[in-house]
Amino acid sequence: EALKKFLANLEINSRNECDTVPYFICDLAPVSVASAFGGRVLPECSAITSSKIEEALAVKGETENGMFRTAFGRSIRLADGPRVGKAMGVGSCVAFAGTDDNALCYGRFAVKDDELTPVLRELRKGGINIVGIDSALLGESPRLVHVSYWGKGEALALAHTVNGALALTAHEREGDVQT
């Protein structure tokens, strides 16, 4: 059932990764991911209080089926010269599922080389797990590396950790969800 939801969502919202992946991950979280991180299993229905997360992250987001997500843009120059940003999918995103006291967050940071280590330290200090580091572009300036992460715990504590890592980067805080 969760795979069917994902495929339908992917077909409808294929604009960029930050628009589709977080809700897909949250849809699967109660079934598979929650047990991988130990602790309590997430409830079947999410009920995240978005206003608390928005305040902790200092941005607006959107809520769907009790889950919350938002995106943060940043600007880079491609090898052939044009400057691109959030509208082209350059940036970071985070999503929350579960409840305020038993949540899972998933996200992806786009960080410059000199931001990578401080961001990793901040996420780990807050108990958030690093699940992948990769690069998706060639010849961009500055060079960006993508850090995928998962965290499980109290939603507000996770949001504060993400905010602390975000503060170590050059992301824009306009706070509207990527469209």
Short mmCIF file of N, CA and C in Angstrom, two decimals:
data_model
loop_
_atom_site.label_atom_id
_atom_site.label_comp_id
_atom_site.label_asym_id
_atom_site.label_seq_id
_atom_site.Cartn_x
_atom_site.Cartn_y
_atom_site.Cartn_z
N GLU A 1 0.82 -1.21 0.00
CA GLU A 1 0.00 0.00 0.00
C GLU A 1 0.86 1.26 0.00
N ALA A 2 1.91 1.28 0.83
CA ALA A 2 2.78 2.45 0.87
C ALA A 2 3.51 2.65 -0.46
N LEU A 3 3.87 1.54 -1.13
CA LEU A 3 4.54 1.65 -2.42
C LEU A 3 3.58 2.22 -3.46
N LYS A 4 2.33 1.83 -3.42
CA LYS A 4 1.33 2.38 -4.35
C LYS A 4 1.19 3.88 -4.14
N LYS A 5 1.14 4.31 -2.86
CA LYS A 5 1.06 5.74 -2.55
C LYS A 5 2.26 6.48 -3.10
N PHE A 6 3.45 5.88 -2.91
CA PHE A 6 4.66 6.53 -3.40
C PHE A 6 4.62 6.69 -4.90
N LEU A 7 4.30 5.62 -5.62
CA LEU A 7 4.29 5.69 -7.08
C LEU A 7 3.27 6.71 -7.58
N ALA A 8 2.11 6.77 -6.94
CA ALA A 8 1.10 7.76 -7.32
C ALA A 8 1.61 9.17 -7.04
N ASN A 9 2.23 9.37 -5.88
CA ASN A 9 2.76 10.67 -5.51
C ASN A 9 3.89 11.08 -6.44
N LEU A 10 4.74 10.12 -6.81
CA LEU A 10 5.86 10.40 -7.70
C LEU A 10 5.35 10.84 -9.06
N GLU A 11 4.33 10.17 -9.55
CA GLU A 11 3.76 10.51 -10.85
C GLU A 11 3.16 11.91 -10.84
N ILE A 12 2.46 12.26 -9.77
CA ILE A 12 1.80 13.56 -9.67
C ILE A 12 2.78 14.67 -9.37
N ASN A 13 3.75 14.41 -8.50
CA ASN A 13 4.66 15.45 -8.02
C ASN A 13 6.10 15.19 -8.43
N SER A 14 6.37 14.96 -9.69
CA SER A 14 7.73 14.63 -10.10
C SER A 14 8.60 15.87 -10.30
N ARG A 15 8.23 17.01 -9.70
CA ARG A 15 8.97 18.26 -9.89
C ARG A 15 10.38 18.18 -9.35
N ASN A 16 10.59 17.69 -8.16
CA ASN A 16 11.95 17.50 -7.64
C ASN A 16 11.90 16.66 -6.38
N GLU A 17 13.06 16.21 -5.96
CA GLU A 17 13.16 15.27 -4.86
C GLU A 17 12.56 15.78 -3.57
N CYS A 18 12.74 17.05 -3.26
CA CYS A 18 12.24 17.58 -1.99
C CYS A 18 10.72 17.62 -1.96
N ASP A 19 10.07 17.57 -3.11
CA ASP A 19 8.62 17.55 -3.14
C ASP A 19 8.05 16.16 -2.93
N THR A 20 8.80 15.11 -3.25
CA THR A 20 8.21 13.77 -3.22
C THR A 20 8.79 12.87 -2.15
N VAL A 21 10.07 12.84 -1.97
CA VAL A 21 10.69 11.85 -1.10
C VAL A 21 10.26 11.94 0.35
N PRO A 22 10.22 13.13 0.97
CA PRO A 22 9.90 13.13 2.40
C PRO A 22 8.55 12.48 2.74
N TYR A 23 7.49 12.74 1.96
CA TYR A 23 6.22 12.11 2.29
C TYR A 23 6.26 10.62 2.01
N PHE A 24 6.96 10.20 0.98
CA PHE A 24 7.12 8.78 0.71
C PHE A 24 7.80 8.10 1.89
N ILE A 25 8.88 8.68 2.36
CA ILE A 25 9.61 8.10 3.48
C ILE A 25 8.70 8.05 4.70
N CYS A 26 7.96 9.12 4.95
CA CYS A 26 7.07 9.15 6.11
C CYS A 26 5.97 8.11 5.98
N ASP A 27 5.48 7.86 4.75
CA ASP A 27 4.46 6.84 4.56
C ASP A 27 4.98 5.45 4.94
N LEU A 28 6.26 5.19 4.68
CA LEU A 28 6.83 3.88 5.00
C LEU A 28 7.33 3.78 6.43
N ALA A 29 7.54 4.92 7.08
CA ALA A 29 8.17 4.94 8.39
C ALA A 29 7.53 4.01 9.41
N PRO A 30 6.20 4.01 9.58
CA PRO A 30 5.64 3.13 10.61
C PRO A 30 5.90 1.66 10.33
N VAL A 31 6.08 1.30 9.08
CA VAL A 31 6.23 -0.10 8.72
C VAL A 31 7.67 -0.58 8.86
N SER A 32 8.64 0.17 8.34
CA SER A 32 9.98 -0.38 8.25
C SER A 32 11.05 0.43 8.98
N VAL A 33 11.13 1.70 8.73
CA VAL A 33 12.24 2.50 9.23
C VAL A 33 12.21 2.65 10.74
N ALA A 34 11.03 2.80 11.31
CA ALA A 34 10.92 3.06 12.74
C ALA A 34 11.62 1.98 13.56
N SER A 35 11.48 0.73 13.17
CA SER A 35 12.10 -0.34 13.94
C SER A 35 13.62 -0.35 13.77
N ALA A 36 14.13 0.18 12.67
CA ALA A 36 15.57 0.19 12.44
C ALA A 36 16.30 1.11 13.42
N PHE A 37 15.63 2.10 13.97
CA PHE A 37 16.26 3.04 14.88
C PHE A 37 15.95 2.73 16.34
N GLY A 38 15.31 1.64 16.62
CA GLY A 38 15.01 1.28 18.00
C GLY A 38 13.93 2.17 18.59
N GLY A 39 13.65 1.96 19.87
CA GLY A 39 12.63 2.76 20.53
C GLY A 39 11.23 2.37 20.08
N ARG A 40 10.31 3.27 20.38
CA ARG A 40 8.91 3.00 20.07
C ARG A 40 8.65 3.04 18.56
N VAL A 41 7.75 2.20 18.10
CA VAL A 41 7.31 2.23 16.71
C VAL A 41 6.40 3.44 16.53
N LEU A 42 6.52 4.10 15.40
CA LEU A 42 5.68 5.26 15.14
C LEU A 42 4.23 4.85 15.00
N PRO A 43 3.31 5.74 15.36
CA PRO A 43 1.89 5.43 15.19
C PRO A 43 1.53 5.35 13.71
N GLU A 44 0.47 4.64 13.39
CA GLU A 44 0.01 4.52 12.01
C GLU A 44 -0.40 5.88 11.43
N CYS A 45 -0.98 6.74 12.26
CA CYS A 45 -1.44 8.06 11.81
C CYS A 45 -0.55 9.13 12.42
N SER A 46 -0.07 10.02 11.57
CA SER A 46 0.78 11.11 12.05
C SER A 46 -0.07 12.28 12.55
N ALA A 47 0.48 12.99 13.53
CA ALA A 47 -0.19 14.17 14.10
C ALA A 47 0.86 15.14 14.62
N ILE A 48 1.71 15.63 13.72
CA ILE A 48 2.76 16.58 14.08
C ILE A 48 2.15 17.97 14.19
N THR A 49 2.47 18.70 15.27
CA THR A 49 2.01 20.08 15.43
C THR A 49 2.94 20.97 14.62
N SER A 50 2.49 21.37 13.43
CA SER A 50 3.36 22.09 12.50
C SER A 50 3.82 23.43 13.02
N SER A 51 3.00 24.12 13.81
CA SER A 51 3.40 25.45 14.29
C SER A 51 4.64 25.38 15.17
N LYS A 52 4.79 24.32 15.95
CA LYS A 52 5.99 24.15 16.79
C LYS A 52 7.23 23.93 15.92
N ILE A 53 7.09 23.13 14.88
CA ILE A 53 8.21 22.85 14.00
C ILE A 53 8.58 24.11 13.21
N GLU A 54 7.58 24.83 12.72
CA GLU A 54 7.84 26.07 11.99
C GLU A 54 8.57 27.08 12.86
N GLU A 55 8.18 27.17 14.11
CA GLU A 55 8.85 28.09 15.03
C GLU A 55 10.30 27.67 15.27
N ALA A 56 10.52 26.38 15.47
CA ALA A 56 11.88 25.89 15.72
C ALA A 56 12.79 26.06 14.51
N LEU A 57 12.23 25.90 13.30
CA LEU A 57 13.02 26.03 12.08
C LEU A 57 13.03 27.45 11.53
N ALA A 58 12.18 28.31 12.06
CA ALA A 58 12.06 29.70 11.62
C ALA A 58 11.66 29.81 10.15
N VAL A 59 10.82 28.88 9.70
CA VAL A 59 10.27 28.91 8.34
C VAL A 59 8.86 28.34 8.34
N LYS A 60 8.12 28.63 7.31
CA LYS A 60 6.80 28.03 7.11
C LYS A 60 6.99 26.73 6.35
N GLY A 61 6.04 25.85 6.51
CA GLY A 61 6.06 24.58 5.79
C GLY A 61 4.66 24.20 5.40
N GLU A 62 4.47 22.96 5.08
CA GLU A 62 3.13 22.49 4.76
C GLU A 62 2.88 21.17 5.48
N THR A 63 1.62 20.90 5.72
CA THR A 63 1.21 19.70 6.43
C THR A 63 0.27 18.90 5.54
N GLU A 64 0.47 17.61 5.54
CA GLU A 64 -0.42 16.71 4.81
C GLU A 64 -0.54 15.42 5.62
N ASN A 65 -1.77 15.01 5.89
CA ASN A 65 -2.02 13.79 6.64
C ASN A 65 -1.25 13.74 7.96
N GLY A 66 -1.14 14.89 8.64
CA GLY A 66 -0.47 14.96 9.92
C GLY A 66 1.04 15.00 9.85
N MET A 67 1.61 14.96 8.63
CA MET A 67 3.05 15.04 8.44
C MET A 67 3.41 16.47 8.05
N PHE A 68 4.63 16.87 8.32
CA PHE A 68 5.08 18.24 8.04
C PHE A 68 6.32 18.19 7.15
N ARG A 69 6.43 19.15 6.22
CA ARG A 69 7.65 19.27 5.43
C ARG A 69 7.89 20.72 5.06
N THR A 70 9.16 21.02 4.82
CA THR A 70 9.54 22.34 4.34
C THR A 70 10.85 22.20 3.58
N ALA A 71 11.20 23.26 2.85
CA ALA A 71 12.42 23.26 2.06
C ALA A 71 13.13 24.59 2.23
N PHE A 72 14.45 24.55 2.06
CA PHE A 72 15.30 25.73 2.19
C PHE A 72 16.14 25.82 0.93
N GLY A 73 16.11 26.97 0.28
CA GLY A 73 16.88 27.12 -0.96
C GLY A 73 18.27 27.65 -0.72
N ARG A 74 19.08 27.53 -1.74
CA ARG A 74 20.38 28.18 -1.76
C ARG A 74 20.75 28.37 -3.22
N SER A 75 21.68 29.24 -3.46
CA SER A 75 22.01 29.64 -4.82
C SER A 75 23.41 29.13 -5.20
N ILE A 76 23.53 28.61 -6.42
CA ILE A 76 24.83 28.19 -6.94
C ILE A 76 24.94 28.62 -8.40
N ARG A 77 26.14 28.58 -8.93
CA ARG A 77 26.37 28.87 -10.34
C ARG A 77 26.79 27.56 -11.01
N LEU A 78 26.12 27.23 -12.12
CA LEU A 78 26.47 26.03 -12.86
C LEU A 78 27.73 26.27 -13.69
N ALA A 79 28.33 25.19 -14.15
CA ALA A 79 29.59 25.28 -14.88
C ALA A 79 29.50 26.17 -16.11
N ASP A 80 28.35 26.16 -16.79
CA ASP A 80 28.22 26.98 -18.00
C ASP A 80 27.73 28.39 -17.71
N GLY A 81 27.65 28.77 -16.44
CA GLY A 81 27.41 30.16 -16.09
C GLY A 81 26.12 30.56 -15.42
N PRO A 82 24.97 29.93 -15.71
CA PRO A 82 23.74 30.44 -15.08
C PRO A 82 23.70 30.16 -13.58
N ARG A 83 23.07 31.08 -12.86
CA ARG A 83 22.86 30.93 -11.43
C ARG A 83 21.50 30.25 -11.24
N VAL A 84 21.46 29.22 -10.41
CA VAL A 84 20.21 28.52 -10.12
C VAL A 84 20.02 28.45 -8.62
N GLY A 85 18.79 28.23 -8.21
CA GLY A 85 18.48 28.18 -6.79
C GLY A 85 17.33 27.25 -6.49
N LYS A 86 16.55 27.63 -5.49
CA LYS A 86 15.47 26.79 -4.98
C LYS A 86 14.46 26.38 -6.04
N ALA A 87 14.12 27.29 -6.94
CA ALA A 87 13.14 26.97 -7.98
C ALA A 87 13.60 25.83 -8.87
N MET A 88 14.90 25.61 -8.95
CA MET A 88 15.46 24.51 -9.75
C MET A 88 15.82 23.31 -8.88
N GLY A 89 15.40 23.32 -7.63
CA GLY A 89 15.64 22.17 -6.76
C GLY A 89 16.95 22.19 -6.00
N VAL A 90 17.64 23.33 -5.98
CA VAL A 90 18.90 23.42 -5.25
C VAL A 90 18.58 23.85 -3.82
N GLY A 91 18.89 23.01 -2.88
CA GLY A 91 18.62 23.34 -1.49
C GLY A 91 18.46 22.11 -0.63
N SER A 92 17.79 22.29 0.46
CA SER A 92 17.64 21.24 1.46
C SER A 92 16.17 21.10 1.82
N CYS A 93 15.83 19.97 2.41
CA CYS A 93 14.45 19.75 2.82
C CYS A 93 14.43 18.88 4.07
N VAL A 94 13.31 18.95 4.77
CA VAL A 94 13.11 18.10 5.95
C VAL A 94 11.62 17.79 6.06
N ALA A 95 11.32 16.60 6.53
CA ALA A 95 9.94 16.17 6.77
C ALA A 95 9.86 15.46 8.11
N PHE A 96 8.70 15.57 8.74
CA PHE A 96 8.46 14.93 10.04
C PHE A 96 7.20 14.10 9.96
N ALA A 97 7.22 12.91 10.56
CA ALA A 97 6.05 12.04 10.67
C ALA A 97 5.97 11.56 12.11
N GLY A 98 4.83 11.01 12.48
CA GLY A 98 4.64 10.51 13.84
C GLY A 98 3.85 11.50 14.66
N THR A 99 4.22 11.61 15.91
CA THR A 99 3.55 12.55 16.81
C THR A 99 4.61 13.45 17.43
N ASP A 100 4.17 14.46 18.16
CA ASP A 100 5.11 15.40 18.75
C ASP A 100 6.10 14.72 19.69
N ASP A 101 5.67 13.68 20.40
CA ASP A 101 6.58 13.02 21.36
C ASP A 101 7.23 11.75 20.81
N ASN A 102 6.85 11.33 19.61
CA ASN A 102 7.40 10.13 19.00
C ASN A 102 7.45 10.35 17.49
N ALA A 103 8.49 11.02 17.04
CA ALA A 103 8.56 11.44 15.64
C ALA A 103 9.77 10.86 14.92
N LEU A 104 9.67 10.87 13.62
CA LEU A 104 10.77 10.54 12.74
C LEU A 104 10.97 11.74 11.84
N CYS A 105 12.21 12.17 11.66
CA CYS A 105 12.47 13.21 10.67
C CYS A 105 13.41 12.65 9.63
N TYR A 106 13.18 13.06 8.41
CA TYR A 106 14.03 12.68 7.29
C TYR A 106 14.35 13.96 6.54
N GLY A 107 15.56 14.07 6.07
CA GLY A 107 15.88 15.26 5.30
C GLY A 107 17.13 15.10 4.50
N ARG A 108 17.42 16.15 3.79
CA ARG A 108 18.59 16.20 2.92
C ARG A 108 19.13 17.61 2.94
N PHE A 109 20.39 17.73 3.28
CA PHE A 109 21.08 19.02 3.25
C PHE A 109 21.95 19.10 2.02
N ALA A 110 21.96 20.26 1.37
CA ALA A 110 22.93 20.56 0.32
C ALA A 110 23.95 21.49 0.96
N VAL A 111 25.17 21.00 1.14
CA VAL A 111 26.18 21.77 1.86
C VAL A 111 27.45 21.93 1.02
N LYS A 112 28.13 23.04 1.24
CA LYS A 112 29.44 23.24 0.62
C LYS A 112 30.46 22.38 1.36
N ASP A 113 31.59 22.14 0.71
CA ASP A 113 32.64 21.30 1.31
C ASP A 113 33.01 21.77 2.72
N ASP A 114 33.15 23.09 2.90
CA ASP A 114 33.57 23.59 4.22
C ASP A 114 32.45 23.57 5.26
N GLU A 115 31.22 23.32 4.83
CA GLU A 115 30.09 23.20 5.76
C GLU A 115 29.85 21.76 6.18
N LEU A 116 30.38 20.81 5.44
CA LEU A 116 30.06 19.39 5.63
C LEU A 116 30.36 18.90 7.05
N THR A 117 31.58 19.03 7.50
CA THR A 117 31.95 18.50 8.82
C THR A 117 31.16 19.16 9.94
N PRO A 118 31.03 20.50 9.98
CA PRO A 118 30.22 21.10 11.05
C PRO A 118 28.76 20.63 11.04
N VAL A 119 28.18 20.46 9.85
CA VAL A 119 26.79 19.99 9.77
C VAL A 119 26.69 18.55 10.27
N LEU A 120 27.61 17.70 9.87
CA LEU A 120 27.60 16.30 10.34
C LEU A 120 27.72 16.24 11.86
N ARG A 121 28.62 17.03 12.42
CA ARG A 121 28.80 17.05 13.88
C ARG A 121 27.53 17.49 14.58
N GLU A 122 26.89 18.55 14.06
CA GLU A 122 25.67 19.07 14.69
C GLU A 122 24.54 18.04 14.64
N LEU A 123 24.37 17.39 13.50
CA LEU A 123 23.33 16.37 13.39
C LEU A 123 23.59 15.22 14.34
N ARG A 124 24.81 14.72 14.37
CA ARG A 124 25.13 13.60 15.26
C ARG A 124 25.03 13.99 16.72
N LYS A 125 25.42 15.21 17.05
CA LYS A 125 25.32 15.70 18.44
C LYS A 125 23.86 15.64 18.91
N GLY A 126 22.93 15.89 18.00
CA GLY A 126 21.51 15.85 18.33
C GLY A 126 20.88 14.48 18.14
N GLY A 127 21.69 13.45 17.88
CA GLY A 127 21.17 12.09 17.76
C GLY A 127 20.57 11.76 16.40
N ILE A 128 20.84 12.59 15.40
CA ILE A 128 20.32 12.32 14.06
C ILE A 128 21.37 11.52 13.29
N ASN A 129 20.90 10.47 12.62
CA ASN A 129 21.77 9.54 11.90
C ASN A 129 22.04 10.01 10.47
N ILE A 130 23.27 9.89 10.04
CA ILE A 130 23.66 10.21 8.67
C ILE A 130 23.49 8.93 7.87
N VAL A 131 22.72 8.97 6.79
CA VAL A 131 22.49 7.75 6.01
C VAL A 131 23.07 7.82 4.60
N GLY A 132 23.58 8.97 4.20
CA GLY A 132 24.20 9.04 2.89
C GLY A 132 24.83 10.40 2.63
N ILE A 133 25.91 10.39 1.86
CA ILE A 133 26.57 11.61 1.41
C ILE A 133 26.88 11.40 -0.06
N ASP A 134 26.41 12.31 -0.92
CA ASP A 134 26.66 12.17 -2.34
C ASP A 134 26.69 13.54 -3.01
N SER A 135 27.03 13.55 -4.27
CA SER A 135 27.04 14.78 -5.06
C SER A 135 26.25 14.52 -6.32
N ALA A 136 25.34 15.42 -6.66
CA ALA A 136 24.46 15.20 -7.80
C ALA A 136 24.76 16.10 -8.99
N LEU A 137 25.58 17.11 -8.81
CA LEU A 137 25.87 18.05 -9.89
C LEU A 137 27.34 17.98 -10.29
N LEU A 138 27.63 18.48 -11.47
CA LEU A 138 29.01 18.55 -11.93
C LEU A 138 29.36 19.99 -12.25
N GLY A 139 30.46 20.46 -11.72
CA GLY A 139 30.96 21.77 -12.08
C GLY A 139 30.23 22.95 -11.49
N GLU A 140 29.40 22.73 -10.48
CA GLU A 140 28.70 23.86 -9.86
C GLU A 140 29.66 24.63 -8.97
N SER A 141 29.32 25.87 -8.70
CA SER A 141 30.17 26.70 -7.85
C SER A 141 29.27 27.49 -6.89
N PRO A 142 29.40 27.30 -5.60
CA PRO A 142 30.34 26.38 -4.96
C PRO A 142 29.88 24.93 -5.13
N ARG A 143 30.82 24.00 -4.98
CA ARG A 143 30.49 22.57 -5.06
C ARG A 143 29.59 22.21 -3.90
N LEU A 144 28.53 21.46 -4.18
CA LEU A 144 27.59 21.03 -3.13
C LEU A 144 27.64 19.53 -2.96
N VAL A 145 27.56 19.12 -1.71
CA VAL A 145 27.46 17.72 -1.33
C VAL A 145 26.12 17.55 -0.65
N HIS A 146 25.44 16.44 -0.93
CA HIS A 146 24.14 16.19 -0.31
C HIS A 146 24.28 15.20 0.84
N VAL A 147 23.73 15.57 1.98
CA VAL A 147 23.75 14.74 3.18
C VAL A 147 22.32 14.31 3.48
N SER A 148 22.07 13.01 3.44
CA SER A 148 20.75 12.49 3.80
C SER A 148 20.80 12.04 5.25
N TYR A 149 19.72 12.31 5.98
CA TYR A 149 19.72 11.98 7.41
C TYR A 149 18.35 11.52 7.89
N TRP A 150 18.36 10.76 8.98
CA TRP A 150 17.17 10.28 9.66
C TRP A 150 17.35 10.54 11.15
N GLY A 151 16.28 10.92 11.80
CA GLY A 151 16.32 11.04 13.24
C GLY A 151 15.01 10.55 13.82
N LYS A 152 15.06 10.08 15.04
CA LYS A 152 13.87 9.60 15.71
C LYS A 152 13.89 10.11 17.15
N GLY A 153 12.76 10.63 17.60
CA GLY A 153 12.68 11.16 18.95
C GLY A 153 11.57 12.18 19.06
N GLU A 154 11.70 13.12 19.97
CA GLU A 154 10.72 14.19 20.13
C GLU A 154 10.84 15.15 18.94
N ALA A 155 9.72 15.48 18.31
CA ALA A 155 9.72 16.29 17.09
C ALA A 155 10.42 17.63 17.30
N LEU A 156 10.13 18.30 18.40
CA LEU A 156 10.72 19.62 18.63
C LEU A 156 12.23 19.54 18.82
N ALA A 157 12.71 18.53 19.52
CA ALA A 157 14.16 18.35 19.70
C ALA A 157 14.83 18.07 18.35
N LEU A 158 14.21 17.25 17.53
CA LEU A 158 14.75 16.98 16.20
C LEU A 158 14.79 18.26 15.36
N ALA A 159 13.72 19.05 15.44
CA ALA A 159 13.65 20.31 14.69
C ALA A 159 14.75 21.27 15.14
N HIS A 160 14.99 21.34 16.44
CA HIS A 160 16.07 22.21 16.94
C HIS A 160 17.44 21.74 16.44
N THR A 161 17.64 20.44 16.38
CA THR A 161 18.91 19.92 15.86
C THR A 161 19.06 20.28 14.38
N VAL A 162 18.01 20.07 13.60
CA VAL A 162 18.06 20.42 12.17
C VAL A 162 18.31 21.91 12.02
N ASN A 163 17.65 22.73 12.83
CA ASN A 163 17.86 24.17 12.77
C ASN A 163 19.30 24.55 13.10
N GLY A 164 19.88 23.88 14.09
CA GLY A 164 21.27 24.14 14.44
C GLY A 164 22.22 23.82 13.29
N ALA A 165 21.95 22.72 12.59
CA ALA A 165 22.77 22.36 11.43
C ALA A 165 22.53 23.35 10.28
N LEU A 166 21.30 23.73 10.09
CA LEU A 166 20.96 24.69 9.04
C LEU A 166 21.65 26.03 9.26
N ALA A 167 21.79 26.43 10.51
CA ALA A 167 22.43 27.70 10.85
C ALA A 167 23.91 27.72 10.46
N LEU A 168 24.48 26.55 10.24
CA LEU A 168 25.89 26.45 9.86
C LEU A 168 26.10 26.54 8.35
N THR A 169 25.01 26.76 7.62
CA THR A 169 25.06 26.79 6.15
C THR A 169 24.59 28.14 5.62
N ALA A 170 24.67 28.29 4.31
CA ALA A 170 24.25 29.54 3.65
C ALA A 170 22.88 29.39 3.01
N HIS A 171 21.97 28.66 3.63
CA HIS A 171 20.63 28.50 3.09
C HIS A 171 19.80 29.76 3.29
N GLU A 172 18.86 29.95 2.37
CA GLU A 172 17.92 31.06 2.47
C GLU A 172 16.79 30.63 3.39
N ARG A 173 16.25 31.57 4.12
CA ARG A 173 15.16 31.25 5.06
C ARG A 173 13.86 31.91 4.64
N GLU A 174 13.54 31.87 3.35
CA GLU A 174 12.27 32.48 2.95
C GLU A 174 11.08 31.66 3.41
N GLY A 175 11.29 30.35 3.60
CA GLY A 175 10.32 29.51 4.27
C GLY A 175 9.13 29.04 3.48
N ASP A 176 9.07 29.25 2.17
CA ASP A 176 7.96 28.68 1.45
C ASP A 176 8.37 27.33 0.89
N VAL A 177 7.42 26.43 0.79
CA VAL A 177 7.69 25.08 0.33
C VAL A 177 7.99 25.13 -1.15
N GLN A 178 8.94 24.32 -1.57
CA GLN A 178 9.36 24.29 -2.95
C GLN A 178 8.22 23.83 -3.85
N THR A 179 8.01 24.58 -4.93
CA THR A 179 6.96 24.17 -5.88
C THR A 179 7.52 24.01 -7.26
#
